[in-house]
Amino acid sequence: MDATPDPPKRAHAPFIVTAELPGDVFALADGLRRAHFPPERNRLAAHVTLFHALAPSLRDELPRELARLAGEYAAPEAGIDGLMDLGGGTALLIRSAGMQAIRADLSACFFAMLTAQDRGTKKLHITVQNKVPRETAKALQSVLGATLEPRRFAFTGLGLHIYRETHWESLGVWKFRGQQRA
């Protein structure tokens, strides 16, 4: 869907931008997340965060930029290429030069407004477990490391969300439909 979000109900809530996963990859990752993320804190479905906290003042400009990028770029190729150790958690490591280029484009557009967490290069990943004892994380990494096979896919679009007190509210998804390869 190509949509301009309605103004958020809480004007000071930050925006989150995600790289949208195809159905089969989402199903795999979300299944792992439901199985291994502490249930009392698992309020989100599996996702790849590109930006964690974009300024509320970007409410009008941000959807236009997401639409521009989705219209300009073809779906970027990607791969699950192993695991990422989060210390007290585990993530699926995603490699995608194309999505990194799209992220860099969006970052350049809003650089002066980025938080420290959103500046610089980001390791793309899908968190499947977080805020667990180190031993628990290492045990999952051992099991998944022995069974997880590399998987190729293409991101399907860019998602925009707003942070609510207990969850993210989706404001729109812009599907890739361009010709340019990032």
mmCIF file of C-alpha atoms in Angstrom:
data_model
loop_
_atom_site.group_PDB
_atom_site.id
_atom_site.type_symbol
_atom_site.label_atom_id
_atom_site.label_comp_id
_atom_site.label_asym_id
_atom_site.label_seq_id
_atom_site.Cartn_x
_atom_site.Cartn_y
_atom_site.Cartn_z
ATOM 1 C CA MET A 1 0.000 0.000 0.000
ATOM 2 C CA ASP A 2 1.269 3.464 -0.739
ATOM 3 C CA ALA A 3 -0.137 5.679 1.942
ATOM 4 C CA THR A 4 0.471 8.938 3.691
ATOM 5 C CA PRO A 5 -0.003 8.388 7.406
ATOM 6 C CA ASP A 6 -2.594 10.211 9.423
ATOM 7 C CA PRO A 7 -0.991 12.598 11.893
ATOM 8 C CA PRO A 8 0.004 10.666 15.015
ATOM 9 C CA LYS A 9 -2.199 10.958 18.061
ATOM 10 C CA ARG A 10 0.849 11.671 20.232
ATOM 11 C CA ALA A 11 2.799 14.352 18.372
ATOM 12 C CA HIS A 12 6.013 13.675 20.302
ATOM 13 C CA ALA A 13 6.231 9.938 19.537
ATOM 14 C CA PRO A 14 9.191 8.969 17.324
ATOM 15 C CA PHE A 15 8.881 7.304 13.942
ATOM 16 C CA ILE A 16 10.452 3.929 13.171
ATOM 17 C CA VAL A 17 11.360 2.855 9.622
ATOM 18 C CA THR A 18 11.622 -0.825 8.760
ATOM 19 C CA ALA A 19 12.670 -2.937 5.793
ATOM 20 C CA GLU A 20 9.714 -5.183 4.975
ATOM 21 C CA LEU A 21 10.265 -8.947 4.759
ATOM 22 C CA PRO A 22 8.703 -11.376 2.260
ATOM 23 C CA GLY A 23 6.141 -13.764 3.768
ATOM 24 C CA ASP A 24 8.341 -16.860 4.004
ATOM 25 C CA VAL A 25 11.211 -15.039 5.716
ATOM 26 C CA PHE A 26 8.794 -13.240 8.032
ATOM 27 C CA ALA A 27 7.183 -16.577 8.995
ATOM 28 C CA LEU A 28 10.572 -18.144 9.788
ATOM 29 C CA ALA A 29 11.819 -15.173 11.804
ATOM 30 C CA ASP A 30 8.556 -14.535 13.628
ATOM 31 C CA GLY A 31 8.303 -18.212 14.563
ATOM 32 C CA LEU A 32 11.810 -18.075 16.038
ATOM 33 C CA ARG A 33 10.976 -14.842 17.842
ATOM 34 C CA ARG A 34 7.780 -16.291 19.372
ATOM 35 C CA ALA A 35 9.680 -19.399 20.466
ATOM 36 C CA HIS A 36 12.699 -17.647 22.006
ATOM 37 C CA PHE A 37 11.905 -14.030 22.919
ATOM 38 C CA PRO A 38 10.784 -13.646 26.549
ATOM 39 C CA PRO A 39 6.977 -13.695 26.106
ATOM 40 C CA GLU A 40 6.281 -10.965 28.661
ATOM 41 C CA ARG A 41 8.336 -8.517 26.538
ATOM 42 C CA ASN A 42 7.545 -9.758 23.039
ATOM 43 C CA ARG A 43 5.113 -7.115 21.802
ATOM 44 C CA LEU A 44 6.381 -6.865 18.220
ATOM 45 C CA ALA A 45 6.439 -9.171 15.237
ATOM 46 C CA ALA A 46 9.744 -9.977 13.539
ATOM 47 C CA HIS A 47 11.187 -6.932 11.774
ATOM 48 C CA VAL A 48 14.329 -5.272 10.390
ATOM 49 C CA THR A 49 14.697 -1.784 11.842
ATOM 50 C CA LEU A 50 16.411 0.785 9.627
ATOM 51 C CA PHE A 51 15.822 3.784 11.904
ATOM 52 C CA HIS A 52 14.772 3.647 15.550
ATOM 53 C CA ALA A 53 13.683 7.187 16.360
ATOM 54 C CA LEU A 54 13.054 9.699 13.605
ATOM 55 C CA ALA A 55 11.787 13.072 14.752
ATOM 56 C CA PRO A 56 8.036 13.677 14.976
ATOM 57 C CA SER A 57 8.581 16.882 12.993
ATOM 58 C CA LEU A 58 9.219 14.678 9.920
ATOM 59 C CA ARG A 59 5.545 13.622 9.881
ATOM 60 C CA ASP A 60 4.887 15.140 6.439
ATOM 61 C CA GLU A 61 8.282 14.759 4.783
ATOM 62 C CA LEU A 62 9.124 11.196 5.823
ATOM 63 C CA PRO A 63 6.246 9.460 3.965
ATOM 64 C CA ARG A 64 7.147 11.389 0.806
ATOM 65 C CA GLU A 65 10.758 10.201 1.029
ATOM 66 C CA LEU A 66 9.710 6.589 1.619
ATOM 67 C CA ALA A 67 7.401 6.781 -1.406
ATOM 68 C CA ARG A 68 10.215 8.283 -3.503
ATOM 69 C CA LEU A 69 12.671 5.544 -2.535
ATOM 70 C CA ALA A 70 10.152 2.743 -3.095
ATOM 71 C CA GLY A 71 9.285 4.174 -6.493
ATOM 72 C CA GLU A 72 12.909 4.617 -7.513
ATOM 73 C CA TYR A 73 14.445 1.349 -6.300
ATOM 74 C CA ALA A 74 13.824 -2.264 -7.227
ATOM 75 C CA ALA A 75 13.424 -4.711 -4.347
ATOM 76 C CA PRO A 76 16.904 -5.047 -2.818
ATOM 77 C CA GLU A 77 18.365 -8.518 -2.650
ATOM 78 C CA ALA A 78 19.352 -9.763 0.793
ATOM 79 C CA GLY A 79 20.344 -12.837 2.696
ATOM 80 C CA ILE A 80 20.208 -14.348 6.133
ATOM 81 C CA ASP A 81 23.890 -15.082 6.528
ATOM 82 C CA GLY A 82 24.184 -16.435 10.044
ATOM 83 C CA LEU A 83 23.636 -15.233 13.572
ATOM 84 C CA MET A 84 24.441 -12.032 15.419
ATOM 85 C CA ASP A 85 25.417 -12.257 19.082
ATOM 86 C CA LEU A 86 23.626 -9.507 21.013
ATOM 87 C CA GLY A 87 25.261 -10.376 24.326
ATOM 88 C CA GLY A 88 21.985 -11.052 26.115
ATOM 89 C CA GLY A 89 20.250 -12.130 22.933
ATOM 90 C CA THR A 90 20.415 -13.545 19.441
ATOM 91 C CA ALA A 91 19.552 -12.165 16.017
ATOM 92 C CA LEU A 92 19.548 -13.325 12.424
ATOM 93 C CA LEU A 93 22.275 -11.446 10.557
ATOM 94 C CA ILE A 94 21.026 -9.869 7.327
ATOM 95 C CA ARG A 95 23.374 -8.765 4.567
ATOM 96 C CA SER A 96 22.045 -6.470 1.878
ATOM 97 C CA ALA A 97 24.189 -3.937 0.063
ATOM 98 C CA GLY A 98 21.038 -2.673 -1.650
ATOM 99 C CA MET A 99 19.152 -2.005 1.576
ATOM 100 C CA GLN A 100 22.251 -0.398 3.059
ATOM 101 C CA ALA A 101 22.352 1.957 0.049
ATOM 102 C CA ILE A 102 18.674 2.848 0.505
ATOM 103 C CA ARG A 103 19.266 3.421 4.211
ATOM 104 C CA ALA A 104 22.241 5.667 3.374
ATOM 105 C CA ASP A 105 20.059 7.668 0.974
ATOM 106 C CA LEU A 106 17.424 8.222 3.655
ATOM 107 C CA SER A 107 20.107 8.947 6.249
ATOM 108 C CA ALA A 108 21.657 11.642 4.046
ATOM 109 C CA CYS A 109 18.240 13.238 3.591
ATOM 110 C CA PHE A 110 17.612 13.552 7.346
ATOM 111 C CA PHE A 111 21.166 13.451 8.755
ATOM 112 C CA ALA A 112 20.907 16.553 10.949
ATOM 113 C CA MET A 113 17.832 15.080 12.630
ATOM 114 C CA LEU A 114 19.179 11.575 13.347
ATOM 115 C CA THR A 115 19.820 10.333 16.857
ATOM 116 C CA ALA A 116 23.237 8.899 17.701
ATOM 117 C CA GLN A 117 21.724 5.391 17.491
ATOM 118 C CA ASP A 118 20.522 6.037 13.923
ATOM 119 C CA ARG A 119 23.746 7.590 12.576
ATOM 120 C CA GLY A 120 26.466 5.614 10.874
ATOM 121 C CA THR A 121 26.404 2.158 9.361
ATOM 122 C CA LYS A 122 23.916 -0.285 10.784
ATOM 123 C CA LYS A 123 24.185 -4.054 10.924
ATOM 124 C CA LEU A 124 20.880 -5.277 9.588
ATOM 125 C CA HIS A 125 19.318 -8.016 11.686
ATOM 126 C CA ILE A 126 16.129 -9.596 12.990
ATOM 127 C CA THR A 127 16.135 -9.993 16.757
ATOM 128 C CA VAL A 128 14.790 -13.388 17.805
ATOM 129 C CA GLN A 129 15.796 -13.200 21.461
ATOM 130 C CA ASN A 130 16.794 -10.326 23.750
ATOM 131 C CA LYS A 131 17.292 -9.489 27.425
ATOM 132 C CA VAL A 132 17.987 -13.051 28.484
ATOM 133 C CA PRO A 133 20.887 -14.430 30.559
ATOM 134 C CA ARG A 134 24.106 -14.776 28.550
ATOM 135 C CA GLU A 135 24.062 -18.557 28.961
ATOM 136 C CA THR A 136 20.564 -18.739 27.460
ATOM 137 C CA ALA A 137 21.647 -16.662 24.456
ATOM 138 C CA LYS A 138 24.756 -18.782 23.892
ATOM 139 C CA ALA A 139 22.691 -21.978 24.076
ATOM 140 C CA LEU A 140 20.279 -20.719 21.410
ATOM 141 C CA GLN A 141 23.176 -19.593 19.223
ATOM 142 C CA SER A 142 24.672 -23.056 19.476
ATOM 143 C CA VAL A 143 21.415 -24.738 18.424
ATOM 144 C CA LEU A 144 20.545 -22.265 15.650
ATOM 145 C CA GLY A 145 24.129 -22.113 14.422
ATOM 146 C CA ALA A 146 24.019 -25.855 13.739
ATOM 147 C CA THR A 147 20.691 -25.784 11.901
ATOM 148 C CA LEU A 148 20.261 -22.364 10.270
ATOM 149 C CA GLU A 149 20.964 -22.379 6.558
ATOM 150 C CA PRO A 150 21.700 -19.260 4.516
ATOM 151 C CA ARG A 151 18.603 -17.948 2.801
ATOM 152 C CA ARG A 152 18.367 -15.492 -0.099
ATOM 153 C CA PHE A 153 15.407 -13.145 -0.464
ATOM 154 C CA ALA A 154 14.413 -9.648 -1.557
ATOM 155 C CA PHE A 155 12.989 -7.012 0.746
ATOM 156 C CA THR A 156 9.470 -6.079 -0.340
ATOM 157 C CA GLY A 157 9.161 -2.484 0.822
ATOM 158 C CA LEU A 158 9.680 0.156 3.469
ATOM 159 C CA GLY A 159 7.464 0.388 6.546
ATOM 160 C CA LEU A 160 6.672 3.378 8.725
ATOM 161 C CA HIS A 161 5.583 2.991 12.337
ATOM 162 C CA ILE A 162 5.060 5.212 15.322
ATOM 163 C CA TYR A 163 6.014 4.195 18.816
ATOM 164 C CA ARG A 164 3.152 3.808 21.251
ATOM 165 C CA GLU A 165 3.611 3.075 24.946
ATOM 166 C CA THR A 166 3.501 -0.701 24.521
ATOM 167 C CA HIS A 167 3.739 -1.334 20.783
ATOM 168 C CA TRP A 168 4.408 0.063 17.325
ATOM 169 C CA GLU A 169 1.480 1.292 15.271
ATOM 170 C CA SER A 170 1.884 0.769 11.539
ATOM 171 C CA LEU A 171 1.329 3.924 9.499
ATOM 172 C CA GLY A 172 2.010 2.513 6.054
ATOM 173 C CA VAL A 173 4.074 0.311 3.785
ATOM 174 C CA TRP A 174 5.595 1.431 0.491
ATOM 175 C CA LYS A 175 6.325 -1.499 -1.851
ATOM 176 C CA PHE A 176 9.435 -1.412 -4.043
ATOM 177 C CA ARG A 177 8.467 -0.919 -7.670
ATOM 178 C CA GLY A 178 11.365 0.926 -9.272
ATOM 179 C CA GLN A 179 14.011 -0.227 -11.705
ATOM 180 C CA GLN A 180 17.158 1.087 -10.095
ATOM 181 C CA ARG A 181 19.265 -1.489 -8.303
ATOM 182 C CA ALA A 182 20.838 -0.139 -5.171
#
